[in-house]
Amino acid sequence: MPANKTYPSHKNANGEVDDEFYPLIRKYKDGRIERFMSSFVPASEDPAASRGVVTRDVVIDQGTGVSVRLFLPVQAAQAGTRLPLVVYVHGGSFCTESAFSRTYHRYATSLAASAGALIVSVEYRLAPEYPVPTSYDDTWAALRWVASLSDPWLAKYADPSRTFLAGDSAGGNIVYHTAVRATRDDSIMDIQGLVMVHPFFWGPERLPAEKVLDGDAMFPPVWVDKLWPFVTAGGAGNDDPRINPPDEEIALLSGRRVLVAIAEKDTLRDRGRQFVCSMRGCGWVDGSLTVVESEGEDHGFHLYAPLRATSKKLMKSIVQFINHRATLPSPAMVIPGGSAETMLGVPSRPFKDIFGYGMRMKRWSGTSFGLKVGRAKASTTSYGLRLKQARTFGDPVSAPTSVRFAMRNCF
């Protein structure tokens, strides 16, 4: 476990506070850090102790202490078929929580048992002691370790062709950037899908939901405004593309399918909707893009109330997403005018209803586009595409202006 992952009691804390982000973290002027997280849970290879799931910790980098916890569902492993592989990145606003905490151990156990998947939960180093982009680099190191299949569980049970990146809140942000980074590295495995639950994105200007002062919100906007500068050690503002990704970067997103989960009362909900809007502007449609909106719920509700009906519905949607084996078209290769109105196991809702606005994104014409296969550069025709190891990416440079900028009119 990295040295900065401590679980101190805050009940008798003394000293002058420098930064306060309760219920996440408190920093004192003398440099002390208090984190308010759930208790540590040890790994166990006793399947009877945890829903038939055995767990094991592996340090993947002795120098940094970066490690992972593996979750293997025994019954699924004994069936003789290789399992979906999910690299999971925990939330906690980049500065708290742990793959080894009770909250995330319980969630990863449930996901492994429900999906019949081998879960690799990443224990990355936390801000402010290790500012962003340390969490990005640690997750990338974990993905490269996973791709090596050097661990015996991975080598024996994992199906690398069904690799997913998943995370919630800050973890959703991290896996997004990991997926983008994977598009530029030929040595990494193909990413089958991306699961982003209540992803932590923000920006310098208020979106509609962020202008409403809701006293019941878990994270008020004024609180979120201060968080990104805090976790980057003052090195970045809320206009930073890492927290406010540009459309050109979203267009390069790796993976054949993406699931984005949004909570109706979450302060970050419009950021999730904006991200979905940008994806649709890049050609993603319902067959490859799953949107799950949980009515009446706030940020991270599924972690703290797993038995609630909305939590079970979200888990079911993620499980179906992971285990869906149908061959789906890559986003830029959808036949113009085609329809894909059913999301995987989730009742379909019109795009304008999800967003609450009477708009629908324009689809690119598709009557004239260029295509090159392999490592060639994108065509200079009106819509350039490139295929790389069965993955297809739209080229934001040669895409029509109406495609690249239509998403900016969503709000």
GROMACS .gro file of N, CA and C in nm, residues 290-397:
model
  324
  290THR      N    1  -2.402   0.383  -2.473
  290THR     CA    2  -2.509   0.356  -2.377
  290THR      C    3  -2.511   0.467  -2.274
  291VAL      N    4  -2.627   0.526  -2.253
  291VAL     CA    5  -2.644   0.631  -2.153
  291VAL      C    6  -2.744   0.582  -2.049
  292VAL      N    7  -2.704   0.581  -1.922
  292VAL     CA    8  -2.791   0.539  -1.813
  292VAL      C    9  -2.807   0.657  -1.718
  293GLU      N   10  -2.930   0.706  -1.705
  293GLU     CA   11  -2.955   0.817  -1.614
  293GLU      C   12  -3.040   0.767  -1.498
  294SER      N   13  -2.991   0.788  -1.376
  294SER     CA   14  -3.059   0.742  -1.255
  294SER      C   15  -3.138   0.857  -1.194
  295GLU      N   16  -3.268   0.844  -1.198
  295GLU     CA   17  -3.355   0.951  -1.149
  295GLU      C   18  -3.352   0.959  -0.997
  296GLY      N   19  -3.351   1.081  -0.947
  296GLY     CA   20  -3.360   1.106  -0.804
  296GLY      C   21  -3.236   1.074  -0.725
  297GLU      N   22  -3.121   1.049  -0.792
  297GLU     CA   23  -2.999   1.008  -0.722
  297GLU      C   24  -2.889   1.112  -0.737
  298ASP      N   25  -2.796   1.108  -0.642
  298ASP     CA   26  -2.683   1.201  -0.640
  298ASP      C   27  -2.555   1.125  -0.674
  299HIS      N   28  -2.447   1.194  -0.671
  299HIS     CA   29  -2.316   1.143  -0.711
  299HIS      C   30  -2.276   1.022  -0.628
  300GLY      N   31  -2.238   0.913  -0.695
  300GLY     CA   32  -2.185   0.796  -0.627
  300GLY      C   33  -2.283   0.719  -0.542
  301PHE      N   34  -2.412   0.737  -0.564
  301PHE     CA   35  -2.514   0.674  -0.479
  301PHE      C   36  -2.499   0.522  -0.476
  302HIS      N   37  -2.457   0.463  -0.590
  302HIS     CA   38  -2.453   0.317  -0.602
  302HIS      C   39  -2.348   0.254  -0.511
  303LEU      N   40  -2.249   0.333  -0.471
  303LEU     CA   41  -2.143   0.281  -0.384
  303LEU      C   42  -2.189   0.271  -0.240
  304TYR      N   43  -2.276   0.362  -0.198
  304TYR     CA   44  -2.313   0.371  -0.057
  304TYR      C   45  -2.451   0.312  -0.028
  305ALA      N   46  -2.527   0.284  -0.132
  305ALA     CA   47  -2.658   0.220  -0.115
  305ALA      C   48  -2.674   0.112  -0.223
  306PRO      N   49  -2.591   0.007  -0.219
  306PRO     CA   50  -2.589  -0.091  -0.328
  306PRO      C   51  -2.718  -0.173  -0.341
  307LEU      N   52  -2.800  -0.177  -0.236
  307LEU     CA   53  -2.923  -0.256  -0.241
  307LEU      C   54  -3.043  -0.176  -0.289
  308ARG      N   55  -3.024  -0.048  -0.312
  308ARG     CA   56  -3.132   0.036  -0.362
  308ARG      C   57  -3.168  -0.006  -0.504
  309ALA      N   58  -3.294   0.010  -0.541
  309ALA     CA   59  -3.340  -0.033  -0.673
  309ALA      C   60  -3.262   0.036  -0.785
  310THR      N   61  -3.232   0.163  -0.770
  310THR     CA   62  -3.157   0.235  -0.874
  310THR      C   63  -3.014   0.184  -0.883
  311SER      N   64  -2.956   0.143  -0.771
  311SER     CA   65  -2.821   0.087  -0.772
  311SER      C   66  -2.820  -0.048  -0.844
  312LYS      N   67  -2.920  -0.130  -0.817
  312LYS     CA   68  -2.929  -0.259  -0.884
  312LYS      C   69  -2.949  -0.243  -1.034
  313LYS      N   70  -3.029  -0.143  -1.073
  313LYS     CA   71  -3.052  -0.119  -1.215
  313LYS      C   72  -2.924  -0.075  -1.284
  314LEU      N   73  -2.847   0.012  -1.218
  314LEU     CA   74  -2.720   0.056  -1.275
  314LEU      C   75  -2.623  -0.061  -1.287
  315MET      N   76  -2.614  -0.144  -1.184
  315MET     CA   77  -2.527  -0.261  -1.189
  315MET      C   78  -2.569  -0.353  -1.302
  316LYS      N   79  -2.699  -0.376  -1.318
  316LYS     CA   80  -2.748  -0.463  -1.426
  316LYS      C   81  -2.708  -0.408  -1.562
  317SER      N   82  -2.718  -0.277  -1.579
  317SER     CA   83  -2.681  -0.215  -1.706
  317SER      C   84  -2.533  -0.234  -1.736
  318ILE      N   85  -2.448  -0.217  -1.634
  318ILE     CA   86  -2.304  -0.233  -1.653
  318ILE      C   87  -2.270  -0.379  -1.684
  319VAL      N   88  -2.333  -0.472  -1.612
  319VAL     CA   89  -2.310  -0.614  -1.635
  319VAL      C   90  -2.349  -0.653  -1.777
  320GLN      N   91  -2.465  -0.607  -1.823
  320GLN     CA   92  -2.509  -0.638  -1.960
  320GLN      C   93  -2.415  -0.575  -2.062
  321PHE      N   94  -2.365  -0.457  -2.032
  321PHE     CA   95  -2.271  -0.389  -2.122
  321PHE      C   96  -2.143  -0.471  -2.136
  322ILE      N   97  -2.091  -0.521  -2.025
  322ILE     CA   98  -1.968  -0.598  -2.026
  322ILE      C   99  -1.986  -0.732  -2.098
  323ASN      N  100  -2.100  -0.793  -2.080
  323ASN     CA  101  -2.122  -0.927  -2.135
  323ASN      C  102  -2.190  -0.928  -2.270
  324HIS      N  103  -2.216  -0.813  -2.326
  324HIS     CA  104  -2.277  -0.806  -2.458
  324HIS      C  105  -2.175  -0.845  -2.564
  325ARG      N  106  -2.206  -0.948  -2.643
  325ARG     CA  107  -2.108  -1.001  -2.737
  325ARG      C  108  -2.140  -0.968  -2.881
  326ALA      N  109  -2.249  -0.898  -2.908
  326ALA     CA  110  -2.284  -0.867  -3.047
  326ALA      C  111  -2.179  -0.778  -3.110
  327THR      N  112  -2.154  -0.799  -3.238
  327THR     CA  113  -2.059  -0.716  -3.312
  327THR      C  114  -2.128  -0.586  -3.347
  328LEU      N  115  -2.072  -0.476  -3.297
  328LEU     CA  116  -2.132  -0.346  -3.320
  328LEU      C  117  -2.044  -0.264  -3.413
  329PRO      N  118  -2.105  -0.177  -3.494
  329PRO     CA  119  -2.026  -0.092  -3.581
  329PRO      C  120  -1.949   0.011  -3.502
  330SER      N  121  -1.830   0.043  -3.549
  330SER     CA  122  -1.754   0.150  -3.488
  330SER      C  123  -1.828   0.281  -3.514
  331PRO      N  124  -1.812   0.380  -3.425
  331PRO     CA  125  -1.894   0.500  -3.433
  331PRO      C  126  -1.892   0.569  -3.568
  332ALA      N  127  -1.776   0.582  -3.632
  332ALA     CA  128  -1.770   0.657  -3.757
  332ALA      C  129  -1.815   0.575  -3.877
  333MET      N  130  -1.843   0.445  -3.855
  333MET     CA  131  -1.880   0.359  -3.967
  333MET      C  132  -2.029   0.327  -3.969
  334VAL      N  133  -2.109   0.396  -3.885
  334VAL     CA  134  -2.252   0.374  -3.885
  334VAL      C  135  -2.312   0.421  -4.016
  335ILE      N  136  -2.402   0.340  -4.073
  335ILE     CA  137  -2.465   0.376  -4.199
  335ILE      C  138  -2.552   0.498  -4.179
  336PRO      N  139  -2.532   0.604  -4.254
  336PRO     CA  140  -2.613   0.725  -4.238
  336PRO      C  141  -2.761   0.692  -4.248
  337GLY      N  142  -2.837   0.749  -4.153
  337GLY     CA  143  -2.980   0.726  -4.153
  337GLY      C  144  -3.020   0.601  -4.078
  338GLY      N  145  -2.920   0.523  -4.032
  338GLY     CA  146  -2.950   0.400  -3.960
  338GLY      C  147  -3.008   0.431  -3.824
  339SER      N  148  -3.066   0.330  -3.761
  339SER     CA  149  -3.129   0.350  -3.631
  339SER      C  150  -3.081   0.244  -3.533
  340ALA      N  151  -3.054   0.286  -3.413
  340ALA     CA  152  -3.018   0.193  -3.306
  340ALA      C  153  -3.081   0.247  -3.179
  341GLU      N  154  -3.207   0.219  -3.157
  341GLU     CA  155  -3.283   0.286  -3.054
  341GLU      C  156  -3.286   0.213  -2.921
  342THR      N  157  -3.227   0.093  -2.911
  342THR     CA  158  -3.231   0.019  -2.787
  342THR      C  159  -3.093   0.014  -2.724
  343MET      N  160  -3.081   0.070  -2.605
  343MET     CA  161  -2.957   0.061  -2.532
  343MET      C  162  -2.953  -0.073  -2.460
  344LEU      N  163  -2.834  -0.121  -2.428
  344LEU     CA  164  -2.817  -0.257  -2.380
  344LEU      C  165  -2.886  -0.278  -2.246
  345GLY      N  166  -3.005  -0.339  -2.250
  345GLY     CA  167  -3.076  -0.370  -2.128
  345GLY      C  168  -3.135  -0.249  -2.060
  346VAL      N  169  -3.125  -0.131  -2.120
  346VAL     CA  170  -3.173  -0.008  -2.059
  346VAL      C  171  -3.282   0.049  -2.147
  347PRO      N  172  -3.398   0.081  -2.094
  347PRO     CA  173  -3.502   0.138  -2.178
  347PRO      C  174  -3.451   0.261  -2.250
  348SER      N  175  -3.472   0.265  -2.381
  348SER     CA  176  -3.423   0.375  -2.462
  348SER      C  177  -3.503   0.501  -2.435
  349ARG      N  178  -3.434   0.614  -2.432
  349ARG     CA  179  -3.499   0.743  -2.418
  349ARG      C  180  -3.451   0.833  -2.528
  350PRO      N  181  -3.540   0.911  -2.587
  350PRO     CA  182  -3.494   1.003  -2.692
  350PRO      C  183  -3.384   1.091  -2.642
  351PHE      N  184  -3.290   1.120  -2.728
  351PHE     CA  185  -3.174   1.202  -2.692
  351PHE      C  186  -3.218   1.335  -2.632
  352LYS      N  187  -3.320   1.396  -2.690
  352LYS     CA  188  -3.362   1.527  -2.639
  352LYS      C  189  -3.424   1.515  -2.500
  353ASP      N  190  -3.484   1.396  -2.467
  353ASP     CA  191  -3.540   1.380  -2.335
  353ASP      C  192  -3.432   1.365  -2.230
  354ILE      N  193  -3.324   1.293  -2.264
  354ILE     CA  194  -3.213   1.276  -2.170
  354ILE      C  195  -3.153   1.410  -2.133
  355PHE      N  196  -3.139   1.495  -2.231
  355PHE     CA  197  -3.075   1.623  -2.207
  355PHE      C  198  -3.173   1.729  -2.158
  356GLY      N  199  -3.302   1.709  -2.179
  356GLY     CA  200  -3.398   1.810  -2.138
  356GLY      C  201  -3.403   1.928  -2.231
  357TYR      N  202  -3.345   1.914  -2.349
  357TYR     CA  203  -3.346   2.022  -2.445
  357TYR      C  204  -3.403   1.968  -2.575
  358GLY      N  205  -3.472   2.049  -2.650
  358GLY     CA  206  -3.536   2.004  -2.773
  358GLY      C  207  -3.442   2.005  -2.890
  359MET      N  208  -3.326   1.943  -2.876
  359MET     CA  209  -3.228   1.941  -2.985
  359MET      C  210  -3.185   1.799  -3.013
  360ARG      N  211  -3.150   1.771  -3.136
  360ARG     CA  212  -3.091   1.643  -3.174
  360ARG      C  213  -2.969   1.673  -3.258
  361MET      N  214  -2.860   1.602  -3.230
  361MET     CA  215  -2.737   1.630  -3.302
  361MET      C  216  -2.752   1.596  -3.450
  362LYS      N  217  -2.689   1.676  -3.534
  362LYS     CA  218  -2.685   1.646  -3.677
  362LYS      C  219  -2.592   1.527  -3.700
  363ARG      N  220  -2.631   1.438  -3.790
  363ARG     CA  221  -2.542   1.328  -3.827
  363ARG      C  222  -2.463   1.370  -3.950
  364TRP      N  223  -2.341   1.320  -3.957
  364TRP     CA  224  -2.260   1.355  -4.073
  364TRP      C  225  -2.318   1.288  -4.197
  365SER      N  226  -2.297   1.348  -4.309
  365SER     CA  227  -2.361   1.306  -4.433
  365SER      C  228  -2.330   1.163  -4.470
  366GLY      N  229  -2.205   1.127  -4.472
  366GLY     CA  230  -2.165   0.991  -4.507
  366GLY      C  231  -2.166   0.966  -4.656
  367THR      N  232  -2.209   1.063  -4.735
  367THR     CA  233  -2.213   1.042  -4.879
  367THR      C  234  -2.075   1.056  -4.941
  368SER      N  235  -1.985   1.118  -4.871
  368SER     CA  236  -1.850   1.133  -4.923
  368SER      C  237  -1.751   1.125  -4.809
  369PHE      N  238  -1.677   1.017  -4.802
  369PHE     CA  239  -1.576   1.008  -4.698
  369PHE      C  240  -1.462   0.922  -4.747
  370GLY      N  241  -1.346   0.947  -4.689
  370GLY     CA  242  -1.227   0.873  -4.728
  370GLY      C  243  -1.195   0.766  -4.627
  371LEU      N  244  -1.132   0.660  -4.668
  371LEU     CA  245  -1.100   0.550  -4.579
  371LEU      C  246  -0.965   0.492  -4.614
  372LYS      N  247  -0.879   0.480  -4.514
  372LYS     CA  248  -0.752   0.412  -4.534
  372LYS      C  249  -0.734   0.311  -4.422
  373VAL      N  250  -0.680   0.198  -4.453
  373VAL     CA  251  -0.663   0.092  -4.356
  373VAL      C  252  -0.517   0.078  -4.318
  374GLY      N  253  -0.491   0.050  -4.189
  374GLY     CA  254  -0.355   0.032  -4.143
  374GLY      C  255  -0.306   0.158  -4.073
  375ARG      N  256  -0.181   0.191  -4.095
  375ARG     CA  257  -0.122   0.303  -4.023
  375ARG      C  258  -0.116   0.429  -4.107
  376ALA      N  259  -0.181   0.428  -4.220
  376ALA     CA  260  -0.179   0.546  -4.307
  376ALA      C  261  -0.249   0.661  -4.239
  377LYS      N  262  -0.214   0.781  -4.276
  377LYS     CA  263  -0.278   0.899  -4.222
  377LYS      C  264  -0.419   0.909  -4.277
  378ALA      N  265  -0.501   0.986  -4.208
  378ALA     CA  266  -0.639   1.001  -4.250
  378ALA      C  267  -0.646   1.067  -4.387
  379SER      N  268  -0.749   1.031  -4.461
  379SER     CA  269  -0.770   1.087  -4.593
  379SER      C  270  -0.797   1.236  -4.585
  380THR      N  271  -0.767   1.306  -4.692
  380THR     CA  272  -0.793   1.448  -4.696
  380THR      C  273  -0.929   1.478  -4.757
  381THR      N  274  -1.009   1.373  -4.783
  381THR     CA  275  -1.143   1.397  -4.833
  381THR      C  276  -1.231   1.449  -4.720
  382SER      N  277  -1.361   1.468  -4.751
  382SER     CA  278  -1.443   1.546  -4.660
  382SER      C  279  -1.460   1.484  -4.522
  383TYR      N  280  -1.443   1.352  -4.508
  383TYR     CA  281  -1.447   1.294  -4.373
  383TYR      C  282  -1.347   1.181  -4.366
  384GLY      N  283  -1.229   1.210  -4.314
  384GLY     CA  284  -1.122   1.112  -4.312
  384GLY      C  285  -1.137   1.014  -4.198
  385LEU      N  286  -1.106   0.890  -4.223
  385LEU     CA  287  -1.111   0.787  -4.120
  385LEU      C  288  -0.981   0.709  -4.123
  386ARG      N  289  -0.949   0.647  -4.009
  386ARG     CA  290  -0.836   0.555  -4.011
  386ARG      C  291  -0.872   0.434  -3.927
  387LEU      N  292  -0.834   0.317  -3.974
  387LEU     CA  293  -0.857   0.193  -3.902
  387LEU      C  294  -0.726   0.142  -3.848
  388LYS      N  295  -0.728   0.103  -3.721
  388LYS     CA  296  -0.607   0.052  -3.659
  388LYS      C  297  -0.645  -0.065  -3.570
  389GLN      N  298  -0.605  -0.183  -3.610
  389GLN     CA  299  -0.631  -0.303  -3.531
  389GLN      C  300  -0.778  -0.313  -3.492
  390ALA      N  301  -0.862  -0.304  -3.591
  390ALA     CA  302  -1.007  -0.320  -3.576
  390ALA      C  303  -1.072  -0.205  -3.500
  391ARG      N  304  -1.000  -0.095  -3.478
  391ARG     CA  305  -1.061   0.021  -3.415
  391ARG      C  306  -1.071   0.132  -3.517
  392THR      N  307  -1.177   0.211  -3.510
  392THR     CA  308  -1.199   0.317  -3.606
  392THR      C  309  -1.213   0.449  -3.532
  393PHE      N  310  -1.146   0.549  -3.582
  393PHE     CA  311  -1.152   0.679  -3.516
  393PHE      C  312  -1.186   0.785  -3.619
  394GLY      N  313  -1.273   0.875  -3.583
  394GLY     CA  314  -1.299   0.988  -3.670
  394GLY      C  315  -1.185   1.086  -3.662
  395ASP      N  316  -1.150   1.147  -3.770
  395ASP     CA  317  -1.042   1.245  -3.772
  395ASP      C  318  -1.102   1.384  -3.754
  396PRO      N  319  -1.078   1.449  -3.638
  396PRO     CA  320  -1.140   1.578  -3.613
  396PRO      C  321  -1.091   1.687  -3.707
  397VAL      N  322  -0.975   1.669  -3.768
  397VAL     CA  323  -0.922   1.774  -3.854
  397VAL      C  324  -0.999   1.782  -3.984
   0.00000   0.00000   0.00000
